mmCIF file of C-alpha atoms in Angstrom:
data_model
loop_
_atom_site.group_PDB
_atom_site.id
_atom_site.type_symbol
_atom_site.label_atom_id
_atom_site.label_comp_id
_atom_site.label_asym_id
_atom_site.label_seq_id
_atom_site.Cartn_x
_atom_site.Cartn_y
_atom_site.Cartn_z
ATOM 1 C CA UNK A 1 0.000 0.000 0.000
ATOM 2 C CA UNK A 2 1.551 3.732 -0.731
ATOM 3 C CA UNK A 3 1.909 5.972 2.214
ATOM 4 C CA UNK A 4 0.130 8.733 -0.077
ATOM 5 C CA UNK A 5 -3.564 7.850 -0.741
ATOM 6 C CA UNK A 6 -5.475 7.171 -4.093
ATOM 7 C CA UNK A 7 -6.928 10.211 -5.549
ATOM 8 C CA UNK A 8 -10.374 8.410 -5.178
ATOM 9 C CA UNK A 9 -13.237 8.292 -2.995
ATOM 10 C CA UNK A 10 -15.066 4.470 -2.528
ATOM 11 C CA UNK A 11 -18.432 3.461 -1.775
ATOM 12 C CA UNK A 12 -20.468 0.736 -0.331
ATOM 13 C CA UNK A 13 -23.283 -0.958 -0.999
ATOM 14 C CA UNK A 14 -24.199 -2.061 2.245
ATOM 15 C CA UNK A 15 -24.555 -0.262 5.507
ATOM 16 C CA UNK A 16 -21.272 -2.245 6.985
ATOM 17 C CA UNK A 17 -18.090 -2.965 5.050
ATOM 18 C CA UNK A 18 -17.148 -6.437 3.980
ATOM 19 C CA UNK A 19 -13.915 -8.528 5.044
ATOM 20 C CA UNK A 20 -13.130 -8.393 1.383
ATOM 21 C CA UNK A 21 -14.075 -4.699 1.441
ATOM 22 C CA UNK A 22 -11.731 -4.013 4.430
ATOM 23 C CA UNK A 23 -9.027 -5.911 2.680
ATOM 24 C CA UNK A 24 -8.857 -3.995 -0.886
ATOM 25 C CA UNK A 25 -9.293 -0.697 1.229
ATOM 26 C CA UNK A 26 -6.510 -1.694 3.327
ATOM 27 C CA UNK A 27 -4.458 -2.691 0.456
ATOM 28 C CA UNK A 28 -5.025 0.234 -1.980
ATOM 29 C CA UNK A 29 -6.022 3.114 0.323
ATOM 30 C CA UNK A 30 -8.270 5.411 -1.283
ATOM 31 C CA UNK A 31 -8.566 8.683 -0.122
ATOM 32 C CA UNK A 32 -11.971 8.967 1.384
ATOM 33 C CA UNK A 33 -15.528 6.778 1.944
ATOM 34 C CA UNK A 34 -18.775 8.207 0.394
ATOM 35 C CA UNK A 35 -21.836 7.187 2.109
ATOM 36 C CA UNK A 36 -25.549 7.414 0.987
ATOM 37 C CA UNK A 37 -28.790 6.959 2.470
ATOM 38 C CA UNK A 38 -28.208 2.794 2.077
ATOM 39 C CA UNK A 39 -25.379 2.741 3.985
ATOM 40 C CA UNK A 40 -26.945 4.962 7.375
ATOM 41 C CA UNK A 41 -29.333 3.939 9.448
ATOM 42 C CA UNK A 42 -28.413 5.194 12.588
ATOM 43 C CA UNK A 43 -26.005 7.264 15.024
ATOM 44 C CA UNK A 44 -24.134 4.497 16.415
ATOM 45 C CA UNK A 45 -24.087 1.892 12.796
ATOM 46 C CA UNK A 46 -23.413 5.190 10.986
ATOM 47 C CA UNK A 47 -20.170 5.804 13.752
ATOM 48 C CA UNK A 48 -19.008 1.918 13.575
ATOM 49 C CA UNK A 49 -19.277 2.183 9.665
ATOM 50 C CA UNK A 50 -16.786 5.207 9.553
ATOM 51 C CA UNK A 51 -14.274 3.677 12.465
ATOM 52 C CA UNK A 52 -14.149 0.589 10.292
ATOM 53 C CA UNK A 53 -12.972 2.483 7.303
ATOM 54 C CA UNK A 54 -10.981 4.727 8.873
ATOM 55 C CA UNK A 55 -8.972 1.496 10.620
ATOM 56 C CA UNK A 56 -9.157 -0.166 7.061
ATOM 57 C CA UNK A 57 -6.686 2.531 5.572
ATOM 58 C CA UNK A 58 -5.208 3.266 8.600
ATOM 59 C CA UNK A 59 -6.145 6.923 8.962
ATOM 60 C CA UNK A 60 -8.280 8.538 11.604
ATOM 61 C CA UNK A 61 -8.802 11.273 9.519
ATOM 62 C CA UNK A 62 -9.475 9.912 6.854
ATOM 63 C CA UNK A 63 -12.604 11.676 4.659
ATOM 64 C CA UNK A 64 -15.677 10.031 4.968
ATOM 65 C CA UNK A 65 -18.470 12.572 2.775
ATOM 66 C CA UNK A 66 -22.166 11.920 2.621
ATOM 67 C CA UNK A 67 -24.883 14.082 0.985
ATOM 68 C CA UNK A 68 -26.434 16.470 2.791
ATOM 69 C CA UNK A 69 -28.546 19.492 2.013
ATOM 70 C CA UNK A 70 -31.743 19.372 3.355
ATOM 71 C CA UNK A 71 -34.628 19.102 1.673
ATOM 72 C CA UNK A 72 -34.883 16.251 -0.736
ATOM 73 C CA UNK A 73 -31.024 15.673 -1.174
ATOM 74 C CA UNK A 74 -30.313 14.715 2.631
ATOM 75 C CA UNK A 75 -29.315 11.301 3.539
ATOM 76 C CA UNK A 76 -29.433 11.592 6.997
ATOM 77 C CA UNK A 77 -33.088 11.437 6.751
ATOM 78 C CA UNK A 78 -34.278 7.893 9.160
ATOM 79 C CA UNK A 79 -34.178 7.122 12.512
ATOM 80 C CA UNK A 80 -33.226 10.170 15.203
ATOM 81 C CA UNK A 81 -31.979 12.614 12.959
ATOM 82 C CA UNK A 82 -33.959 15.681 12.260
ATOM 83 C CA UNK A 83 -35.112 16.622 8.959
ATOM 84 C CA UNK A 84 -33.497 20.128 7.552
ATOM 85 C CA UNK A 85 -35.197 22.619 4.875
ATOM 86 C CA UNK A 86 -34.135 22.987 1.061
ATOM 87 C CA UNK A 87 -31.838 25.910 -0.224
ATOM 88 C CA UNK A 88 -34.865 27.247 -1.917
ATOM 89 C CA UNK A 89 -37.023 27.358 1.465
ATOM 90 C CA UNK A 90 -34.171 29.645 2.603
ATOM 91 C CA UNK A 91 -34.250 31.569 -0.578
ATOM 92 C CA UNK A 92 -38.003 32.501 0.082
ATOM 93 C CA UNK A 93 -37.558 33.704 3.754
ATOM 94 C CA UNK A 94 -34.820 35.429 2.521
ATOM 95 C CA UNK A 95 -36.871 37.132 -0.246
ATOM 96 C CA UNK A 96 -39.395 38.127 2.642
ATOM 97 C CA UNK A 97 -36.877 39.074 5.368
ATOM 98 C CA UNK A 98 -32.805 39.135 4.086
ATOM 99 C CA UNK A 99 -31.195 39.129 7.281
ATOM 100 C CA UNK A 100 -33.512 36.880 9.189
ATOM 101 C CA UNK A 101 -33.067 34.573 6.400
ATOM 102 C CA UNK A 102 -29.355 34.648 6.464
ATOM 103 C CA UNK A 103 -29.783 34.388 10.134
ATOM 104 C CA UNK A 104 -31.590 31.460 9.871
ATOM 105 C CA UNK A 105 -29.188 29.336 7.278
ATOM 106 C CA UNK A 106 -26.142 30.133 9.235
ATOM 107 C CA UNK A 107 -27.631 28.365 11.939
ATOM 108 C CA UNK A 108 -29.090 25.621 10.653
ATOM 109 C CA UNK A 109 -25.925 24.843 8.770
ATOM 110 C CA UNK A 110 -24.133 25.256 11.977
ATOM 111 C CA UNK A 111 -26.855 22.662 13.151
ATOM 112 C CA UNK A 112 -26.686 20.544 10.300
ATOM 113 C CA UNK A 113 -22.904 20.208 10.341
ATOM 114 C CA UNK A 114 -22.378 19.502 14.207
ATOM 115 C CA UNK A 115 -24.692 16.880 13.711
ATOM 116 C CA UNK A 116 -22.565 15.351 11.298
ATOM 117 C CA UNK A 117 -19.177 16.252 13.105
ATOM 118 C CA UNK A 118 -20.759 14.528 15.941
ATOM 119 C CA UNK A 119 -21.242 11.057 14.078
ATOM 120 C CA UNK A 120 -17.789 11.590 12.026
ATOM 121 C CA UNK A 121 -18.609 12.545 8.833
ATOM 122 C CA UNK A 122 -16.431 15.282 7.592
ATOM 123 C CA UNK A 123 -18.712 16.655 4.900
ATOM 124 C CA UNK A 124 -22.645 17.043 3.596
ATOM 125 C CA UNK A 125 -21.099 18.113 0.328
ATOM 126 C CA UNK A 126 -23.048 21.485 0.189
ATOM 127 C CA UNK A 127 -23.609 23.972 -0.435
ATOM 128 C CA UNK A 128 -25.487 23.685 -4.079
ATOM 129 C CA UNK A 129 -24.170 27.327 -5.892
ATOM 130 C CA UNK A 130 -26.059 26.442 -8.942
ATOM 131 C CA UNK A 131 -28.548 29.106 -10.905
ATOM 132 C CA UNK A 132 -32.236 27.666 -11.070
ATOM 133 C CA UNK A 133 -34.365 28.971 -14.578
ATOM 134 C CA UNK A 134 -37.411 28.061 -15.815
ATOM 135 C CA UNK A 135 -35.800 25.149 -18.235
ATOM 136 C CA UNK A 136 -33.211 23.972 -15.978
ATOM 137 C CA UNK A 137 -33.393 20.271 -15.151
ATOM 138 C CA UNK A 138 -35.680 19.323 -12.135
ATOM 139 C CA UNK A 139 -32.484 17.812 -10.678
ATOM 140 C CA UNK A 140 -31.810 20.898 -9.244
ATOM 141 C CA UNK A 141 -34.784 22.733 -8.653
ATOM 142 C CA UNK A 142 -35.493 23.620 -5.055
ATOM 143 C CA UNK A 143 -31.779 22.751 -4.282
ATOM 144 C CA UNK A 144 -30.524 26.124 -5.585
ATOM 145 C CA UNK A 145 -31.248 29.768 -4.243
ATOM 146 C CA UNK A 146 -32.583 30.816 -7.065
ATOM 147 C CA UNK A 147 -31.251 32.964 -10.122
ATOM 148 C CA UNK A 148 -29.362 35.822 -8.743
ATOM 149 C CA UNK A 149 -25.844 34.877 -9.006
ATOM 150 C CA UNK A 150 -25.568 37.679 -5.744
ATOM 151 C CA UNK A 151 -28.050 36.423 -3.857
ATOM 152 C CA UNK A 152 -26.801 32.692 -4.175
ATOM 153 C CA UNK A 153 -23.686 33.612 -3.521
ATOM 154 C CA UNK A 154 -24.586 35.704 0.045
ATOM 155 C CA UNK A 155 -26.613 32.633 0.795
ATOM 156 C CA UNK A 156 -24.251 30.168 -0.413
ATOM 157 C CA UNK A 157 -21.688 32.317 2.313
ATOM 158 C CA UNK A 158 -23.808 31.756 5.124
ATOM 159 C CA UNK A 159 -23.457 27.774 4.710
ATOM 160 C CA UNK A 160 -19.984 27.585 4.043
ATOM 161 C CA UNK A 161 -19.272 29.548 6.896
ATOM 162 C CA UNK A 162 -21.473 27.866 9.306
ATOM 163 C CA UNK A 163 -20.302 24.678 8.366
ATOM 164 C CA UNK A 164 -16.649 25.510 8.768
ATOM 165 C CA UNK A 165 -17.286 26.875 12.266
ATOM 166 C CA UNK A 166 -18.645 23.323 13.410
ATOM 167 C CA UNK A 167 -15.504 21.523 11.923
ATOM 168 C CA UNK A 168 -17.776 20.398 9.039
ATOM 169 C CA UNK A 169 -16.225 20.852 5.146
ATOM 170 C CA UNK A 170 -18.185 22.696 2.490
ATOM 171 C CA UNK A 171 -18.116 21.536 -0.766
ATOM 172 C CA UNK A 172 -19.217 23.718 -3.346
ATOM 173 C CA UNK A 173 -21.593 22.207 -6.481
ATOM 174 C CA UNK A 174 -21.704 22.005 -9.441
ATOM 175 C CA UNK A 175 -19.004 23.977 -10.118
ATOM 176 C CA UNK A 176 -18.638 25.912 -12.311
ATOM 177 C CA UNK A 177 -22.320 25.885 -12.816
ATOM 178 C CA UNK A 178 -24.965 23.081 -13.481
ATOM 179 C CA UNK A 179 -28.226 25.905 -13.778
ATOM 180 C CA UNK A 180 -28.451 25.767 -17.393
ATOM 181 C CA UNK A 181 -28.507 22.379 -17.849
ATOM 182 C CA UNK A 182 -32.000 21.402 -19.175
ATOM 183 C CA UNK A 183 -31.129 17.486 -18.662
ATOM 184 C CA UNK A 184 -30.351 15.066 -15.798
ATOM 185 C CA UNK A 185 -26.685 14.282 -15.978
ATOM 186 C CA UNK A 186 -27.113 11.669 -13.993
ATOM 187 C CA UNK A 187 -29.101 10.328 -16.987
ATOM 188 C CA UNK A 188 -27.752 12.036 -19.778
ATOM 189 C CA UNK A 189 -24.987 14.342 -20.979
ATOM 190 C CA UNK A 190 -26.181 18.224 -21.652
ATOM 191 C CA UNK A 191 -24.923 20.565 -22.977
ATOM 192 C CA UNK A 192 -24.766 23.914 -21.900
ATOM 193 C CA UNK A 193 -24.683 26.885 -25.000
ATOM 194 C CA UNK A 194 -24.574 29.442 -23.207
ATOM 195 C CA UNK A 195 -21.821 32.303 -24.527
ATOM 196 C CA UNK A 196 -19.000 32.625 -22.226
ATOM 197 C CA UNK A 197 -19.448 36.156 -21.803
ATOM 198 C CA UNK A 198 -23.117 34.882 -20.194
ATOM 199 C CA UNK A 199 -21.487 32.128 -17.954
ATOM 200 C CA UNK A 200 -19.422 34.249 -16.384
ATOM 201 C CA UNK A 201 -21.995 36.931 -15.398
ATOM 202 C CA UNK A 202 -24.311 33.938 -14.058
ATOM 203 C CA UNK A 203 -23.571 31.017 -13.584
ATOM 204 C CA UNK A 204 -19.951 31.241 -13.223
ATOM 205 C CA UNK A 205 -20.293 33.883 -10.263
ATOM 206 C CA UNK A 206 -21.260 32.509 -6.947
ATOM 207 C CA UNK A 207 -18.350 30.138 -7.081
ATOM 208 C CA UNK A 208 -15.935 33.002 -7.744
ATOM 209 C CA UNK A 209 -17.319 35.420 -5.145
ATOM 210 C CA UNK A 210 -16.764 32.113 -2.778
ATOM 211 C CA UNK A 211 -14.074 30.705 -4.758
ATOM 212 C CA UNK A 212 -12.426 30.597 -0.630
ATOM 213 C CA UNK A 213 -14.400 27.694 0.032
ATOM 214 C CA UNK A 214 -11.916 24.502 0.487
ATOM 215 C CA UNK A 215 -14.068 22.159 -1.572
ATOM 216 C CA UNK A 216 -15.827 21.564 -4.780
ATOM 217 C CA UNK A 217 -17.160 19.344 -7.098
ATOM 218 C CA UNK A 218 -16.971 19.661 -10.428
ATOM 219 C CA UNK A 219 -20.289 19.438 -12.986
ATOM 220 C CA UNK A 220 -20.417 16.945 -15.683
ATOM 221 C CA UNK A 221 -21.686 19.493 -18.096
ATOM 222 C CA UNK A 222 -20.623 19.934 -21.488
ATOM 223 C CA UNK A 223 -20.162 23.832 -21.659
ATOM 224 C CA UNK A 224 -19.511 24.273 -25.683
ATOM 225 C CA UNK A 225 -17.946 28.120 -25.689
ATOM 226 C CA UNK A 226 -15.158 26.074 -24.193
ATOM 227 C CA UNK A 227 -15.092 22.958 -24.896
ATOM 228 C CA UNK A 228 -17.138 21.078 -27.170
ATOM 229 C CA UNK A 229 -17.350 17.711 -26.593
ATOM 230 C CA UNK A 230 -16.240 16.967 -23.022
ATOM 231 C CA UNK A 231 -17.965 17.733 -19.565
ATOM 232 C CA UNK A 232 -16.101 19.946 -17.503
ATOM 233 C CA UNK A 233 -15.522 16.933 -14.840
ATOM 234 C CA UNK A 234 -12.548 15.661 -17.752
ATOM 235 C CA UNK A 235 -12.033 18.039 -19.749
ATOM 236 C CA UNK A 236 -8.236 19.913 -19.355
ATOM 237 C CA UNK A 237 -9.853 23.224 -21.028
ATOM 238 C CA UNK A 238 -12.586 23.712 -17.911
ATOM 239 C CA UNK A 239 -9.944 22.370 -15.399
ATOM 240 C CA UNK A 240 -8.183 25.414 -16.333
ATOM 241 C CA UNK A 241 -11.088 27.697 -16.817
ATOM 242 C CA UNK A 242 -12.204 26.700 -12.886
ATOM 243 C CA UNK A 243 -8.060 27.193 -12.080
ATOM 244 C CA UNK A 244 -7.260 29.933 -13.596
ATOM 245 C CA UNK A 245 -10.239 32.048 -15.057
ATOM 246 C CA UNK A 246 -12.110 31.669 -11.883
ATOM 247 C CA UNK A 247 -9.203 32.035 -9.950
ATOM 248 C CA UNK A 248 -10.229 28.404 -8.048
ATOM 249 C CA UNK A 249 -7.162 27.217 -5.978
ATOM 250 C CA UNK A 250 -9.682 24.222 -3.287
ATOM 251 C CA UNK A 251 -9.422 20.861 -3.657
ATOM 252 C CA UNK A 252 -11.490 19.688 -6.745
ATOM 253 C CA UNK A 253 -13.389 16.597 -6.873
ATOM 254 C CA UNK A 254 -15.751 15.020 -9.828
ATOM 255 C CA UNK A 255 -19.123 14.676 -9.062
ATOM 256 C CA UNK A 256 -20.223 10.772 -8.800
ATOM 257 C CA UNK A 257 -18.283 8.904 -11.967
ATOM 258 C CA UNK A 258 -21.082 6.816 -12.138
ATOM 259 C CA UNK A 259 -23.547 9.545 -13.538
ATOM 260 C CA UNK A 260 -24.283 8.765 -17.409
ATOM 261 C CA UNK A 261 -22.862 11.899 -18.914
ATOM 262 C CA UNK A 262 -19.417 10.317 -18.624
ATOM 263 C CA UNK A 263 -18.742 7.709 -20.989
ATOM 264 C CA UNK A 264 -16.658 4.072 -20.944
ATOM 265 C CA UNK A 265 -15.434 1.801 -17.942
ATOM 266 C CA UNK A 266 -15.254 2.950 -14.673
ATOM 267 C CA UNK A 267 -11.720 2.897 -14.477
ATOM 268 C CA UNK A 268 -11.745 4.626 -17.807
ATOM 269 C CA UNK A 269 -13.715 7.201 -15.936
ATOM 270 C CA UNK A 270 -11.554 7.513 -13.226
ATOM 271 C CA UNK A 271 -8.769 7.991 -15.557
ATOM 272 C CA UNK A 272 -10.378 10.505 -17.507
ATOM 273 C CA UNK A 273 -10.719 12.727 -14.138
ATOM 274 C CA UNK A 274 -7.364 12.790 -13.156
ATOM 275 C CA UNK A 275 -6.006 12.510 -16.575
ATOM 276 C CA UNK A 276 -7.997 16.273 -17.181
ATOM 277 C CA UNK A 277 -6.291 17.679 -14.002
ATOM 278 C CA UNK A 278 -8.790 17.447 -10.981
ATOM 279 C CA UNK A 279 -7.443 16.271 -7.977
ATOM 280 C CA UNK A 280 -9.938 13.650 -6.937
ATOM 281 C CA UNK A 281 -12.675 11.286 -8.747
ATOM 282 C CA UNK A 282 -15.781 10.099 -6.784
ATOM 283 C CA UNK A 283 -16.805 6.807 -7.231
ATOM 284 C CA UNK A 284 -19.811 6.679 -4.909
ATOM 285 C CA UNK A 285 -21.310 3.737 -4.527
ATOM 286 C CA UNK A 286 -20.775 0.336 -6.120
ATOM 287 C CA UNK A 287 -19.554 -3.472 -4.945
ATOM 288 C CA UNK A 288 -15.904 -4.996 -4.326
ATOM 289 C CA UNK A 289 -15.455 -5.907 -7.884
ATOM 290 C CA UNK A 290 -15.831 -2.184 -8.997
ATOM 291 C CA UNK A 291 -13.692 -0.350 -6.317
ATOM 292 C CA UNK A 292 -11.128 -2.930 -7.629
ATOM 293 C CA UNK A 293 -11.266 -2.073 -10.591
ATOM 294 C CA UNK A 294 -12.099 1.985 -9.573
ATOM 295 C CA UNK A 295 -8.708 1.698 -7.349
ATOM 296 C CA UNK A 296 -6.365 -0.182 -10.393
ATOM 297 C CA UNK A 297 -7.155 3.110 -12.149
ATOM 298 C CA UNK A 298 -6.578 5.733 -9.560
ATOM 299 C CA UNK A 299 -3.440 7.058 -8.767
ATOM 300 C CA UNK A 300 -1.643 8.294 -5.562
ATOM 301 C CA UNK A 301 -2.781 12.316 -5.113
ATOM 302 C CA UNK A 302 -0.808 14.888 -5.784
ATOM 303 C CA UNK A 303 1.375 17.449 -3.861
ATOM 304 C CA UNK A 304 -0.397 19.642 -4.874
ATOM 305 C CA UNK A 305 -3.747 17.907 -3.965
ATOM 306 C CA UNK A 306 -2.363 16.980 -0.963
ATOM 307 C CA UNK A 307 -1.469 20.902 -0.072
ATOM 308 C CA UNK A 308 -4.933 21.797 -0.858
ATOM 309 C CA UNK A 309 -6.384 18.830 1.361
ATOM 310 C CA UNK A 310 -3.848 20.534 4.189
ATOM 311 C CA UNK A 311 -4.995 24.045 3.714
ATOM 312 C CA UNK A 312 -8.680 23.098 4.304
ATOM 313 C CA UNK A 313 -8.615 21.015 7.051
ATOM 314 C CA UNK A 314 -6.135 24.024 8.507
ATOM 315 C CA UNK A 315 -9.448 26.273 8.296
ATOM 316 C CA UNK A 316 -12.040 23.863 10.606
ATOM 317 C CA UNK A 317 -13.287 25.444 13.357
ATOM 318 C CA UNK A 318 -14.571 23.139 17.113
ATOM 319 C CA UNK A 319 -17.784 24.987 17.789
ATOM 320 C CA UNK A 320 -20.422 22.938 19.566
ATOM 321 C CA UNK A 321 -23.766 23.162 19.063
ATOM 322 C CA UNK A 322 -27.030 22.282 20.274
ATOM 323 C CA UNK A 323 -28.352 20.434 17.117
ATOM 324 C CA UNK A 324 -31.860 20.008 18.117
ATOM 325 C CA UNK A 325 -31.861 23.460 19.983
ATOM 326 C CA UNK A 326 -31.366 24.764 17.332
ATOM 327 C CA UNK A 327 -33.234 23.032 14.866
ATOM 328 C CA UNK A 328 -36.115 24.272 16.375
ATOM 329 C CA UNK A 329 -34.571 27.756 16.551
ATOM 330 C CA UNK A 330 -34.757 27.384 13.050
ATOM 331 C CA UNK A 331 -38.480 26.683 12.675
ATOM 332 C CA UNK A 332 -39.233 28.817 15.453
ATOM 333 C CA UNK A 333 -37.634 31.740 12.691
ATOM 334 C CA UNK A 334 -39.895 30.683 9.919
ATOM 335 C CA UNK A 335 -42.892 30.452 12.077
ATOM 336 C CA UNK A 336 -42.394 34.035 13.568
ATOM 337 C CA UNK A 337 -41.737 35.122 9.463
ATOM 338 C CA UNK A 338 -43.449 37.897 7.996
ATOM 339 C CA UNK A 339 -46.199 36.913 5.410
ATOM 340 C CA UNK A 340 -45.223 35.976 1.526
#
């Protein structure tokens, strides 16, 4: 096993990992664990789950990422765990009332990413920067702010910040924009036409005003004023758009390399990550045989990678929080809201 990690993150099919599982993670040592509503069902399984992994690579650091945004994109969704609003319930009591909105998201990130500090998760990858239109794909929807690249990106600061304070990574998505995507890219592979002189007065802005954030993940959107053919995710052109037009210097991870905008094998989709320049590819779920074959492909990370890991962990704050306290706080806020 190399002392440096694979630039890859693993998943799991099941909510506990496998002797065979523990052995290839042992033997290759990916990077991180990403963990989905299958594998969590509560506190203590979710906490075992995570020690396992972490012992199987032989980190106790190592990243272990789940989803979580509220609303319909939060996996932490049975058992105790408390149910959180969507981006775009924010937006609307932030619409009615700006600061008490703000007010409101700080905390509930702050809420939302104790809760997963507590259980040893290091990150909900959030928050969701995109621009919502009229035509973009319902994948989004009520997971974005809105379309004011401003007011996203004020938002957007309130969650990164919050969950930074409670020792909780942001991850920015779908950078550098996934808004004006009319299709699924889970299902299919759009194509964005959209001049660059528009992307980067929209879409492109909220992820440059936070471009601080340590994290993001990276769209598989073809965006054709740059390059024609390839989604950003692996395409060299929109790594160095994101590096050096947006002025993005975080650690940059695909989004899930199982999505069916990418094309080919998975390890000819983990290849075709690192082989465009991003630091890490996410390969989120899947069984033994395919984080075999995931692993084969991946390669140990970067310095540089390895710098940026550094410099974000470097910014996690320890405060504690009340998570049901102020969950309710939360609710209490909308309840006491002025009328739409």
């Amino acid at each position: 096993m190399s002392s440096t990690p694979l630039a890859l993150f693993v998943g799991l099919p099941t909510p506990t990992i496998s002797n065979d599982e523990f052995a290839l993670f042992r033997d290759t040592n990916p990077l991180g664990l990403f963990v989905g509503r299958r594998n969590q069902r509560e506190p203590e399984q979710t906490k075992r789950l995570i020690d396992r992994f972490r012992e199987a690579v032989g980190r106790d650091d190592a990243p272990v990422f789940t989803d979580q945004e509220g609303g319909r994109v939060q996996h932490l969704d049975a058992g105790p765990w408390p149910l959180f609003r969507s981006f775009g319930q924010f937006a609307e009591l932030a619409r009615r009332d700006f600061d008490l909105g703000k007010k409101a998201l700080r905390l509930s990130s702050q809420a939302m990413g104790a809760m997963m500090t507590e259980l040893g998760l290091s990150s909900g990858c959030s928050p969701v920067l995109d621009l919502v239109f009229e035509t973009t794909s319902a994948v989004i929807g009520a997971r974005s702010f809105g379309p004011d690249p401003d007011f996203i990106a004020a938002l957007g600061r309130e969650v990164v910040d919050g969950l930074l304070e409670t020792g909780n990574m942001p991850v920015m998505k779908h950078i550098p924009g996934h808004g004006r995507a009319t299709l699924d890219s889970h299902k299919e592979r759009p194509v964005v036409d959209a001049s660059r002189e528009t992307l980067t007065a929209t879409d492109f802005k909220p992820f440059v005003a936070l471009k601080d954030t340590p994290w993001a993940m990276v769209a598989h959107v073809v965006y054709s004023a740059y390059d024609a053919e390839l989604p950003a995710s692996i395409s060299p052109v929109m790594h160095d758009v994101i590096r050096k037009d947006m002025g993005y210097d975080g650690v940059l991870i695909s989004d899930c390399i199982f999505m069916q905008s990418l094309s080919g094998t998975l390890p000819e989709r983990v290849a075709q990550v690192l082989d465009a320049g991003f630091d890490i590819a996410l390969h989120s779920h899947g069984d033994v045989r395919e984080s075999e074959a995931a692993a084969k492909a991946a390669r140990p990370l970067t310095d540089a990678a390895l710098a940026r890991i550094a410099a974000g962990k470097a910014r996690l704050g320890t405060l504690k929080v009340d998570v049901r306290a102020a969950h309710q706080q939360v609710e209490d806020m909308f309840a006491s809201a002025p009328a739409a």
